[in-house]
Coordinates of C-alpha atoms in Angstrom, one line a residue:
D475 CA -11.2 -24.2 106.2
R476 CA -8.6 -25.7 108.5
P477 CA -6.7 -28.9 107.9
A478 CA -8.4 -31.9 109.3
D479 CA -6.6 -33.6 112.1
A480 CA -5.4 -37.0 110.8
K481 CA -6.5 -38.7 114.0
A482 CA -10.1 -37.4 113.5
V483 CA -10.4 -38.7 110.0
P484 CA -11.8 -42.3 109.9
A485 CA -9.9 -44.8 107.8
V486 CA -13.2 -46.2 106.5
V487 CA -16.7 -44.8 106.3
R488 CA -19.5 -47.4 106.0
A489 CA -23.1 -46.5 105.1
K490 CA -26.0 -47.6 102.9
T491 CA -26.3 -44.1 101.6
I492 CA -24.0 -41.1 101.5
E493 CA -25.3 -37.7 100.8
L494 CA -23.5 -34.4 100.2
V495 CA -25.5 -31.2 100.9
D496 CA -24.8 -27.6 100.1
G497 CA -24.8 -24.7 102.5
R498 CA -28.6 -24.5 102.4
G499 CA -29.0 -28.2 103.3
R500 CA -30.1 -29.4 99.9
W501 CA -28.5 -32.6 98.7
R502 CA -26.3 -32.2 95.8
A503 CA -24.7 -35.7 95.5
Q504 CA -25.9 -39.1 96.6
L505 CA -24.1 -42.5 96.6
K506 CA -26.6 -45.2 97.4
V507 CA -27.2 -49.0 97.1
E508 CA -30.6 -49.5 95.6
P509 CA -33.1 -52.2 96.8
G510 CA -32.2 -54.3 93.7
G511 CA -28.5 -54.3 94.6
Q512 CA -27.4 -51.7 92.1
V513 CA -25.0 -49.0 93.3
V514 CA -25.9 -45.5 92.0
F515 CA -24.1 -42.2 92.2
R516 CA -26.2 -39.1 91.4
L517 CA -25.1 -35.5 91.0
R518 CA -27.6 -32.6 91.2
D519 CA -27.4 -29.0 90.2
Q520 CA -28.1 -26.1 92.5
N521 CA -31.8 -26.4 91.7
G522 CA -31.9 -30.1 92.8
V523 CA -32.1 -31.5 89.2
I524 CA -30.2 -34.7 88.5
R525 CA -27.5 -33.9 85.9
T526 CA -25.2 -37.0 86.2
K527 CA -25.9 -40.7 87.1
L528 CA -23.3 -43.4 87.4
G529 CA -24.5 -46.9 88.2
A530 CA -23.3 -50.5 88.4
D531 CA -24.5 -54.0 89.1
E532 CA -23.6 -57.5 88.1
A533 CA -24.8 -57.0 84.5
G534 CA -22.4 -54.0 83.9
S535 CA -22.3 -50.3 84.4
G536 CA -23.6 -47.0 82.9
L537 CA -23.0 -43.3 82.9
L538 CA -25.6 -40.8 82.0
L539 CA -24.9 -37.0 81.4
L540 CA -28.1 -34.9 81.2
D541 CA -28.4 -31.6 79.3
E542 CA -30.1 -28.3 80.3
R543 CA -33.5 -29.9 79.6
T544 CA -32.6 -33.0 81.6
E545 CA -32.5 -35.0 78.3
P546 CA -29.7 -37.6 77.9
G547 CA -26.8 -35.9 76.2
I548 CA -24.3 -38.7 76.6
H549 CA -25.2 -42.3 77.7
L550 CA -22.6 -44.9 78.0
V551 CA -23.5 -48.5 78.8
A552 CA -21.2 -51.5 79.2
S553 CA -23.0 -54.8 79.9
R554 CA -23.0 -58.4 79.1
N555 CA -25.1 -57.5 76.0
G556 CA -22.5 -55.2 74.7
T557 CA -21.2 -51.7 74.9
T558 CA -23.0 -48.6 73.5
V559 CA -22.3 -44.9 73.4
T560 CA -25.3 -42.7 72.6
L561 CA -24.7 -39.0 71.9
R562 CA -27.7 -36.7 71.6
R563 CA -28.2 -33.1 70.8
G564 CA -31.8 -31.9 70.3
E565 CA -33.4 -34.4 67.8
K566 CA -30.0 -35.6 66.5
R567 CA -28.8 -38.9 67.9
L568 CA -25.7 -41.0 67.2
V569 CA -25.4 -44.5 68.6
L570 CA -22.1 -46.3 68.5
R571 CA -21.7 -50.0 69.1
P572 CA -18.3 -51.5 68.7
G573 CA -18.4 -54.1 65.9
D574 CA -21.3 -52.5 64.0

């Protein structure tokens, strides 16, 4: 890789969807505004499986980290209805809600 010429780098990139692809052309990351207005950032592994989702809208935001079976491992939600942290491993699940 050679250093990018500062003049060739745009100050702002505007798009409705931004996708990063790997050397084989498969998309590995996507930043997108959904039809309902939510903005979502998804990260995929080398097999195309979504492993991480980060989203936000006017009601709040959330982060989802998926395990090797694509089950939620960690799910964080901050919304007008409150904040929750859910941790899961197999059948075990722990839900934390501040104030409980």
